[in-house]
Coordinates of N, CA and C in Angstrom, one line a residue:
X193 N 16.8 -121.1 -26.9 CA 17.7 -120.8 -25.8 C 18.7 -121.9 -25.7
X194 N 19.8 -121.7 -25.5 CA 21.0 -122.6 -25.7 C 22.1 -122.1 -24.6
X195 N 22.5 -123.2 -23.7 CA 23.7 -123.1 -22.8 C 24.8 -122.8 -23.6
X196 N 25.7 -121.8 -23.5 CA 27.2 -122.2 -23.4 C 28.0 -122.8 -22.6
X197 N 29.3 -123.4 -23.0 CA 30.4 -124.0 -22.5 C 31.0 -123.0 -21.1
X198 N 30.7 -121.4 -21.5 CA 31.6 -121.0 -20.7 C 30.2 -120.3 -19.1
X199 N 29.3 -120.3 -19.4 CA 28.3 -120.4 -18.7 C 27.2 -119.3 -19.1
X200 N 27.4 -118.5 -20.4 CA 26.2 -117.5 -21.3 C 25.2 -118.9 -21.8
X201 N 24.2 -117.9 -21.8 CA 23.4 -118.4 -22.7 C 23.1 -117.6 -24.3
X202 N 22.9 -118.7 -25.1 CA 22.3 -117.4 -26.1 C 20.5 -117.6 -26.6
X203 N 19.9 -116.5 -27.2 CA 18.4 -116.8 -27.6 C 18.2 -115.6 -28.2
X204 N 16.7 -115.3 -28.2 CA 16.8 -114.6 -29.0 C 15.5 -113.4 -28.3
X205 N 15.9 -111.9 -28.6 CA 15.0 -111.3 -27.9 C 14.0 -110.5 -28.8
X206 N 12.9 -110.1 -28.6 CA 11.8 -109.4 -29.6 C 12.0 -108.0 -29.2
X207 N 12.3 -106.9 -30.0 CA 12.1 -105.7 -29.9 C 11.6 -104.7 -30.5
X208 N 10.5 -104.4 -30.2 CA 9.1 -103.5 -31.1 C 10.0 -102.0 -31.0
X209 N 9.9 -101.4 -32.1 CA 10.4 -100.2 -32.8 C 9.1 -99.2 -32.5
X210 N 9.3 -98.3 -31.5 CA 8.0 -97.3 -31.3 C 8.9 -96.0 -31.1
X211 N 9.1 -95.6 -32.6 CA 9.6 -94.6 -33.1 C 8.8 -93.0 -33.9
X212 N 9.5 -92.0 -32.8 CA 8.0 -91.0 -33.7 C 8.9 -90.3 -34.4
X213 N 10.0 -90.1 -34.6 CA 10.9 -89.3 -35.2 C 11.1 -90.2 -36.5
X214 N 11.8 -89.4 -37.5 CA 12.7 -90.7 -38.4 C 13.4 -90.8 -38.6
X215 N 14.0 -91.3 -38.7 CA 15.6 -92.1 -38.6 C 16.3 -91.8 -40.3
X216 N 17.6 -91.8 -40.0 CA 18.6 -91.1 -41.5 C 19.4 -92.5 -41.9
X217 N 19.3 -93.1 -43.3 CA 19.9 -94.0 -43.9 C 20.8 -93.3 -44.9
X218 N 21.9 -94.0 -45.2 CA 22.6 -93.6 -46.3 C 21.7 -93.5 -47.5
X219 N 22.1 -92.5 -47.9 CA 21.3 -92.5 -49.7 C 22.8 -92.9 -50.7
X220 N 22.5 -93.9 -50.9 CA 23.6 -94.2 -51.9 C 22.7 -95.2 -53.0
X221 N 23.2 -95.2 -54.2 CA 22.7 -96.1 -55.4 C 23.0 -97.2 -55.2
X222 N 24.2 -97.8 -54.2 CA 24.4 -99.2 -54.6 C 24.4 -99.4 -52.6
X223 N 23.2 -100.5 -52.3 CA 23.6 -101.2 -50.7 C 24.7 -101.4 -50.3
X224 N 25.3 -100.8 -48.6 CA 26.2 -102.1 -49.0 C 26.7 -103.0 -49.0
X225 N 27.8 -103.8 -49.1 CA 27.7 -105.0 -49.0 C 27.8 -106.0 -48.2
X226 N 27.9 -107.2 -48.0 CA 27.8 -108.1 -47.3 C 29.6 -107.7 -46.2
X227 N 31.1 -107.9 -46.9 CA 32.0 -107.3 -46.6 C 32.1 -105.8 -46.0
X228 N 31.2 -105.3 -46.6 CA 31.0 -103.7 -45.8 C 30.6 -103.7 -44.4
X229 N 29.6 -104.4 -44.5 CA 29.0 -104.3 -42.7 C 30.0 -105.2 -41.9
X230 N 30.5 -106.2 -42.7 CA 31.4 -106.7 -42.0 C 32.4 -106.2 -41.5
X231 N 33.2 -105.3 -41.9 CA 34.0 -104.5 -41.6 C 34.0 -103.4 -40.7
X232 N 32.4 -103.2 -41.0 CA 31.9 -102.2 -40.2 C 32.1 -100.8 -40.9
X233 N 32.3 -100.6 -42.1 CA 32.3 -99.3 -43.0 C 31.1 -98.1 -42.9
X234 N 30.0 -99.5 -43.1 CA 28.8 -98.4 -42.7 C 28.9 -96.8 -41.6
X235 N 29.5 -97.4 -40.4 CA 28.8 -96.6 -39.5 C 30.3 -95.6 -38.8
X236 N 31.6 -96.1 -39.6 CA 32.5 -95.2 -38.8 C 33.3 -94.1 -40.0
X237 N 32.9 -94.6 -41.2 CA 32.7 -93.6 -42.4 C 31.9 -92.8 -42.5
X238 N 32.1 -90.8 -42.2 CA 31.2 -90.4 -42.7 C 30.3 -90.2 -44.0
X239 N 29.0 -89.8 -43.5 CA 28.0 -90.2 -44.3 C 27.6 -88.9 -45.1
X240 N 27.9 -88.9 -46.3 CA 28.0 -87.3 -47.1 C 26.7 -87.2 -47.3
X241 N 25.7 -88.0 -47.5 CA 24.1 -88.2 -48.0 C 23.1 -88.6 -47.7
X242 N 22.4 -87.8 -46.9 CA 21.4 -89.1 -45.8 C 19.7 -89.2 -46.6
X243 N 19.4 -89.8 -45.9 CA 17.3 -90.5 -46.6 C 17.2 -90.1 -45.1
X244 N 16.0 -89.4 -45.0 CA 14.9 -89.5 -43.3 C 14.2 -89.9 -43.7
X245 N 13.4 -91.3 -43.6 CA 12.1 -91.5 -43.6 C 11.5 -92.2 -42.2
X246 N 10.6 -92.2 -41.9 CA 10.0 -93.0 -41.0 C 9.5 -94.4 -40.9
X247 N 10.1 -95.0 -39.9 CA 10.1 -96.7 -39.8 C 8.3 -96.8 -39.7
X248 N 8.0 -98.2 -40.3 CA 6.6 -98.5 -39.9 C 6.2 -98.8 -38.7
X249 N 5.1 -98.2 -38.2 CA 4.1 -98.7 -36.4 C 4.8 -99.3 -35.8
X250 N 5.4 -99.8 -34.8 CA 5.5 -101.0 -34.4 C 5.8 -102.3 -34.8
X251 N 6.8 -101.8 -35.4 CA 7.9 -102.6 -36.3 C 8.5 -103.6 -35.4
X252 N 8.7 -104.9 -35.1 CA 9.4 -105.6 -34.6 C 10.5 -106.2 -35.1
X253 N 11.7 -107.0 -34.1 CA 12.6 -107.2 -34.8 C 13.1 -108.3 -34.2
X254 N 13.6 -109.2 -34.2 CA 14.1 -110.5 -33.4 C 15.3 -110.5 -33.2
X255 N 15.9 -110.4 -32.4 CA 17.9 -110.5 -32.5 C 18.5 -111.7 -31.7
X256 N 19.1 -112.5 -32.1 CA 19.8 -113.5 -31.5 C 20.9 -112.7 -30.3
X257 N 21.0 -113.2 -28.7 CA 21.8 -112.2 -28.4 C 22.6 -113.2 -27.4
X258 N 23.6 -112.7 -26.9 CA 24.0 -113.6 -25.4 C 23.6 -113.2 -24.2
X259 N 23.6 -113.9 -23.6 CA 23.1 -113.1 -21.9 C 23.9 -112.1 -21.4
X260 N 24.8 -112.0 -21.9 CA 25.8 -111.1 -21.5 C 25.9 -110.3 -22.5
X261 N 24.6 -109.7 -23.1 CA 25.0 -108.5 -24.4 C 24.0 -107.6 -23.9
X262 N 24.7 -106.1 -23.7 CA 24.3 -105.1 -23.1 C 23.4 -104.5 -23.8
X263 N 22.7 -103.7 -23.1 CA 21.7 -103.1 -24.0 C 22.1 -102.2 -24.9
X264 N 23.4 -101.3 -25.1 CA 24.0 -100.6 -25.7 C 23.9 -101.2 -27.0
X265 N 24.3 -102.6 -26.9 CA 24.9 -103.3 -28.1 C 23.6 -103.4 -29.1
X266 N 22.4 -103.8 -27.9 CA 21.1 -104.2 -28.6 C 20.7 -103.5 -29.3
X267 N 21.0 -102.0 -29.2 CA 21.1 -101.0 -29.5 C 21.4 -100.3 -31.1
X268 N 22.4 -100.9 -31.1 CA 23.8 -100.7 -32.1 C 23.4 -101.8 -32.9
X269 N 22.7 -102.8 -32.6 CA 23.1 -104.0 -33.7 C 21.3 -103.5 -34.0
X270 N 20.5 -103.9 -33.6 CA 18.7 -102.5 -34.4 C 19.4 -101.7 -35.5
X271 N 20.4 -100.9 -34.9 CA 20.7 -99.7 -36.1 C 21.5 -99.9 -36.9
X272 N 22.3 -101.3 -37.1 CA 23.4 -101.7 -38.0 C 22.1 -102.5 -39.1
X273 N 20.8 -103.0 -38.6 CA 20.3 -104.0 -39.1 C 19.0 -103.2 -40.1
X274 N 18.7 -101.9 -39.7 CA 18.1 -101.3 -40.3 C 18.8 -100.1 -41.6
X275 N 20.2 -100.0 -41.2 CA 21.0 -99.5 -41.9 C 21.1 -97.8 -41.4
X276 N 20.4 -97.5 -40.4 CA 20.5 -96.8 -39.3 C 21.6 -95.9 -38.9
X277 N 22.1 -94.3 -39.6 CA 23.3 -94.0 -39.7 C 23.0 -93.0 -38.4
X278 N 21.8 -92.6 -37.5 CA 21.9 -91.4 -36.3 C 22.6 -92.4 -35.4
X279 N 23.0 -91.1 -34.7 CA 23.8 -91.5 -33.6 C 23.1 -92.8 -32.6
X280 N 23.7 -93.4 -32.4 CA 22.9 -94.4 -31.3 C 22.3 -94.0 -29.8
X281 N 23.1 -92.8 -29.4 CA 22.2 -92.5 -27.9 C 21.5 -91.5 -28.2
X282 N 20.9 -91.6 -29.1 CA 19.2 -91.1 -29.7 C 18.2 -91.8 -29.2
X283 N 19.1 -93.2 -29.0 CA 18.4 -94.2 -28.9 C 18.3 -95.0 -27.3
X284 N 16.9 -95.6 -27.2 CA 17.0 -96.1 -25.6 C 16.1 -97.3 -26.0
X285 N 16.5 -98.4 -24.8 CA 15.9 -99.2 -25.0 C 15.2 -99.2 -23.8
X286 N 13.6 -99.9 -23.8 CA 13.0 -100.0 -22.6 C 12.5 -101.2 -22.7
X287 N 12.0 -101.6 -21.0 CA 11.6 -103.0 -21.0 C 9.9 -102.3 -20.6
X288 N 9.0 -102.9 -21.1 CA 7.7 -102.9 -21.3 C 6.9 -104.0 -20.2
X289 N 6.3 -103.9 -19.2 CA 5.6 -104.6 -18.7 C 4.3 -104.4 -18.0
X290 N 3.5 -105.3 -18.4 CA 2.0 -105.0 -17.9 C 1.4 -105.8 -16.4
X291 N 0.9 -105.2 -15.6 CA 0.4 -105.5 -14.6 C -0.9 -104.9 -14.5
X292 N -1.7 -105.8 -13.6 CA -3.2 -105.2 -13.3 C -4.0 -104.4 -14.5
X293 N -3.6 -104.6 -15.5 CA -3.9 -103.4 -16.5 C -3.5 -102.5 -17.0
X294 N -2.5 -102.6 -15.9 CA -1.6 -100.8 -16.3 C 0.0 -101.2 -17.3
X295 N 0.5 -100.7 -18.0 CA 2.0 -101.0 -18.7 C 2.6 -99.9 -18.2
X296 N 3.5 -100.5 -18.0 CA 5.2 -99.5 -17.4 C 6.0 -99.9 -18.0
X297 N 6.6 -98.6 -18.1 CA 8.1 -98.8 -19.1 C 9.2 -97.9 -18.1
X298 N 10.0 -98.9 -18.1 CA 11.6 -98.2 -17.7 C 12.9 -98.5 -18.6
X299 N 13.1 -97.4 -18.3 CA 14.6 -97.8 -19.5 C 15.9 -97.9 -19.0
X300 N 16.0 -98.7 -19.8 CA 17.7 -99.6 -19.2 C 18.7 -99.3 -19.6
X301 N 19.2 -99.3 -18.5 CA 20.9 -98.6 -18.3 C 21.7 -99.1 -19.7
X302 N 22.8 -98.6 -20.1 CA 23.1 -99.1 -21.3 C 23.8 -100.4 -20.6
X303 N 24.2 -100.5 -19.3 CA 25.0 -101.8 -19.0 C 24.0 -103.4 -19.0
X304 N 22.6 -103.1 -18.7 CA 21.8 -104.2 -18.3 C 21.8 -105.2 -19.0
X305 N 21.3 -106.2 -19.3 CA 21.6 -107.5 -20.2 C 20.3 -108.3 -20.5
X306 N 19.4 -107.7 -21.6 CA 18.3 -107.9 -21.9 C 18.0 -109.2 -21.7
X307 N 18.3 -109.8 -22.5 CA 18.3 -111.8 -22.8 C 18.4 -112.4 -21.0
X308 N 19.1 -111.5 -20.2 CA 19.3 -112.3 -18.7 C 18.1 -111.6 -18.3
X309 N 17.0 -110.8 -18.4 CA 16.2 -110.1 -17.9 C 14.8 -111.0 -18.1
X310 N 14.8 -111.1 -19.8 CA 14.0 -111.7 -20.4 C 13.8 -113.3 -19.5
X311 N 15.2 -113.9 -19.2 CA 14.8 -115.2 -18.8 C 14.1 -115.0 -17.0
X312 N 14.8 -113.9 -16.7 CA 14.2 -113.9 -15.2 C 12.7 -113.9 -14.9
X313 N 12.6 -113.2 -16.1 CA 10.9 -112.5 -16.1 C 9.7 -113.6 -16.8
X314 N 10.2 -115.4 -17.4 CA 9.6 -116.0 -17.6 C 9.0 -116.0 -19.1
X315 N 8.3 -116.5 -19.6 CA 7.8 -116.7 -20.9 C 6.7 -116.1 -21.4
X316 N 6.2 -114.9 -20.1 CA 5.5 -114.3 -20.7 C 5.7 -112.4 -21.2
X317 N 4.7 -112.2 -22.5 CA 5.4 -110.7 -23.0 C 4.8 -110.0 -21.8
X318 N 3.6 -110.2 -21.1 CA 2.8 -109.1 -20.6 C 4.0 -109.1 -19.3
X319 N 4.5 -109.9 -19.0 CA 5.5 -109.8 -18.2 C 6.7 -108.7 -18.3
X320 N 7.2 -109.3 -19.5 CA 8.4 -108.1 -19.8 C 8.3 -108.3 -21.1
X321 N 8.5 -107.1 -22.2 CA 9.2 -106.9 -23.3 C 9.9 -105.9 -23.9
X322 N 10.5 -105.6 -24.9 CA 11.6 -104.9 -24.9 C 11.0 -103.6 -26.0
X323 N 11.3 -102.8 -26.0 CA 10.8 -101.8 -27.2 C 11.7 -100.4 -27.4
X324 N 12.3 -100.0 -28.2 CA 13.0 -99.3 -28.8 C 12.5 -98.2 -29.0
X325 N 13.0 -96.6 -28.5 CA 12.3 -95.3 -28.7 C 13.4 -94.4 -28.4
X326 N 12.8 -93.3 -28.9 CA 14.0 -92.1 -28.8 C 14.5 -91.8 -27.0
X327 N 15.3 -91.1 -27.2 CA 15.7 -91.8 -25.8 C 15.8 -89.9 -25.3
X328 N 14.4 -90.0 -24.5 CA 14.4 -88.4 -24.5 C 14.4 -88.2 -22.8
X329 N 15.7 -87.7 -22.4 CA 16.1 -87.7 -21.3 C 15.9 -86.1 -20.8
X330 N 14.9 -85.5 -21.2 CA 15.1 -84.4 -21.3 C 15.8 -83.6 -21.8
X331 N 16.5 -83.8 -21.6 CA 17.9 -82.8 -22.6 C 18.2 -82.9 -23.8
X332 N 18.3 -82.1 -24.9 CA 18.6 -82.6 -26.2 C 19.9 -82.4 -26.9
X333 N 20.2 -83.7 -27.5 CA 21.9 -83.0 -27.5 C 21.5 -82.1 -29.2
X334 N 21.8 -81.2 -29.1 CA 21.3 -80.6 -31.0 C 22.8 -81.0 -31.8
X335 N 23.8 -81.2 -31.1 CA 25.3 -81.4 -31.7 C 24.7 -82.3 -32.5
X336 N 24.3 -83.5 -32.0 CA 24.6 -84.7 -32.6 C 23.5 -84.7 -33.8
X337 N 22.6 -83.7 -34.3 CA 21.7 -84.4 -35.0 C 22.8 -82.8 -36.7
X338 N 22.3 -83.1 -38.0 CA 22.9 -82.3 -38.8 C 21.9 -81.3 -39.0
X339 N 22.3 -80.8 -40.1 CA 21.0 -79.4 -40.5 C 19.8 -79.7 -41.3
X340 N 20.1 -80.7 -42.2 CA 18.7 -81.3 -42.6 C 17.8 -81.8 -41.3
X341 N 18.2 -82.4 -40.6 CA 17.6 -83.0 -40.1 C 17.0 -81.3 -38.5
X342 N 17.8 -80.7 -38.4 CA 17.3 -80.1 -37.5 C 16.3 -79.3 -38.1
X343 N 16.1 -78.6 -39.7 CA 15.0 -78.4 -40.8 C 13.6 -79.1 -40.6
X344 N 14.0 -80.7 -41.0 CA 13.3 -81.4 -40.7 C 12.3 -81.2 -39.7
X345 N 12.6 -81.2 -38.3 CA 12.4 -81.0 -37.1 C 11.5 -80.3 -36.8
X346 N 11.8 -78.7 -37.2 CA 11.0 -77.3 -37.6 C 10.2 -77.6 -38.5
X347 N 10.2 -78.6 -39.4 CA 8.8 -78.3 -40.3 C 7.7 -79.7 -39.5
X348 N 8.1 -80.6 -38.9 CA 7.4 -81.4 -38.1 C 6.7 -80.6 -36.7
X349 N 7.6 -80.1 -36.0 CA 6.9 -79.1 -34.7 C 5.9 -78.0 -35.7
X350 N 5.7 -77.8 -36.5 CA 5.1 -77.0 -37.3 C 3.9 -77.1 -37.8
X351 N 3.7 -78.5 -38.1 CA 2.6 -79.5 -38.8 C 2.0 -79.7 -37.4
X352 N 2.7 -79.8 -36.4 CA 2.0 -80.3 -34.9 C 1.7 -79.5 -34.7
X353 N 2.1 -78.3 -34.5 CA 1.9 -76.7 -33.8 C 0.0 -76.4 -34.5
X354 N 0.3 -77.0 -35.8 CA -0.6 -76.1 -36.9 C -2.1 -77.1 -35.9
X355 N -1.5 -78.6 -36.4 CA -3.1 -79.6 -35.9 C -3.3 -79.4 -34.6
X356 N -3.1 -79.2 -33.9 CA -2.7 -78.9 -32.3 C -3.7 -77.4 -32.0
X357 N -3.8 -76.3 -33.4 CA -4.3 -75.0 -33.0 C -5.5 -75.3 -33.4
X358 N -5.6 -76.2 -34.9 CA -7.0 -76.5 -35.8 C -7.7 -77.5 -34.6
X359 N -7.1 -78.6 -33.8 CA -8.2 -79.5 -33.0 C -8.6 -78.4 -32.0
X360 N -8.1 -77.7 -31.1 CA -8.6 -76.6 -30.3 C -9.6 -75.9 -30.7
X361 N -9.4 -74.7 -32.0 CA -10.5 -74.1 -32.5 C -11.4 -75.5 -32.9
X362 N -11.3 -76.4 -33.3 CA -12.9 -77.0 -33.4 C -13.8 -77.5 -31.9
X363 N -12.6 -77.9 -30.8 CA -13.3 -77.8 -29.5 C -13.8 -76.5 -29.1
X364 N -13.7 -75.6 -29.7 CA -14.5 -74.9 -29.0 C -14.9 -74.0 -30.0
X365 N -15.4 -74.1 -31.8 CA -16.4 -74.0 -31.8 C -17.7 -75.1 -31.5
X366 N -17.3 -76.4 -31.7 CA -18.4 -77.2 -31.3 C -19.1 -76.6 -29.8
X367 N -18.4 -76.1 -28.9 CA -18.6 -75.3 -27.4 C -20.0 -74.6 -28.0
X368 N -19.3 -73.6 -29.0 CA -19.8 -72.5 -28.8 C -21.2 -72.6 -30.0
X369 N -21.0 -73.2 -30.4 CA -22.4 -74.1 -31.6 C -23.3 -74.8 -30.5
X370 N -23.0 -75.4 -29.4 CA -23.9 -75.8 -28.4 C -24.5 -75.0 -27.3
X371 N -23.8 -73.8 -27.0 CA -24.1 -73.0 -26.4 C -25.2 -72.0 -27.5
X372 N -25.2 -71.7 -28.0 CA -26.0 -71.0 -29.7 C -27.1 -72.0 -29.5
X373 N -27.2 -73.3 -29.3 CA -28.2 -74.0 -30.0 C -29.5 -74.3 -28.2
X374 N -28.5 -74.0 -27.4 CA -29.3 -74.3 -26.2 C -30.0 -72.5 -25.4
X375 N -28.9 -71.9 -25.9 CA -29.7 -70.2 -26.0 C -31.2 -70.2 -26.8
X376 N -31.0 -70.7 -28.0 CA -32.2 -71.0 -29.1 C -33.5 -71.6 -28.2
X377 N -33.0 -72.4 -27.9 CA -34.4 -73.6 -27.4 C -34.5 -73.6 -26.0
X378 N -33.9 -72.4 -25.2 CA -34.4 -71.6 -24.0 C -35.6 -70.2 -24.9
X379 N -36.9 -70.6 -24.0 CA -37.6 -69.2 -24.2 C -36.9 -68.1 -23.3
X380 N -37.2 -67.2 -23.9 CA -37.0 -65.3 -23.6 C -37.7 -65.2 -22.6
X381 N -36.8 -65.0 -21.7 CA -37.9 -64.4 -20.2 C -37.5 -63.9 -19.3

């Protein structure tokens, strides 16, 4: 953590990726380049060719920030660093904190200012930490996502729909295999 001259501070904040959807990267043959992102090409160029794959568990990620960088930003710079071409208010950021045992999460306004939050809240994580998730406000915008991806979607609710019917019927044949086996080992009377 480091004072500025003009009275920011800068440091650096930890943000765990707890992502259940996956996220669309360019599919191109060549990365790109150092100049590219610099310019910012990546993300205001459309993207004719996307990859969905899904990020790993609880992926963390470190970002150098100022006290004065909104959560928006924190946001935007995650998805510039992962090469991250969905829209960004897909995305939300939350602060994570544990008490008594219990963890609460609330999610922060896009104006808040992580790094000033972080220092209020002291040096510990059970205190506050930051964690990155789809940002499901109930409402879905479907504009913003494309047709692969809304495909996608439908074959995921699908796979869920399917293990969701298969764990049920096993709860209740196991039921009904216990109920069979305690009819048996009651005598007839």
């Amino acid at each position: 953590m480091s004072l500025n001259k003009d009275g920011s501070y800068t440091g650096f904040i930890k943000v765990q990726l707890k992502l259940v959807r996956p996220v669309s990267v360019p599919s191109s043959k060549k990365p790109p380049s150092l100049q590219d992102a610099r310019r910012g090409s990546g993300r205001s160029t459309a993207v004719r060719r996307r990859t969905s794959f899904y990020l790993p568990k609880d992926t963390i990620k470190h970002l150098h920030v100022l006290s004065r960088t909104r959560a928006r930003e924190v946001i935007e710079a995650l998805l510039r660093k992962f090469l991250v071409v969905d829209d960004p208010r897909k995305f939300a950021l939350f602060e994570r904190a544990e008490r008594h045992g219990q963890v609460y999460f609330r999610k922060l306004s896009d104006d808040e200012q992580p790094l000033r939050l972080r220092l209020l809240a002291g040096p510990s994580e059970k205190a506050l930490s930051f964690v990155l998730k789809e940002n499901d406000s109930g409402e879905v915008n479907w504009d913003a996502f494309s047709m692969p991806e809304l495909h996608n979607f439908l074959r995921i609710l699908q796979r869920e729909e399917e293990e969701h019917l298969r764990q049920i019927l096993q709860k209740y044949s196991r039921c009904r295999q216990k109920i069979q086996e305690a009819l048996h080992a009651c005598p007839l009377g």
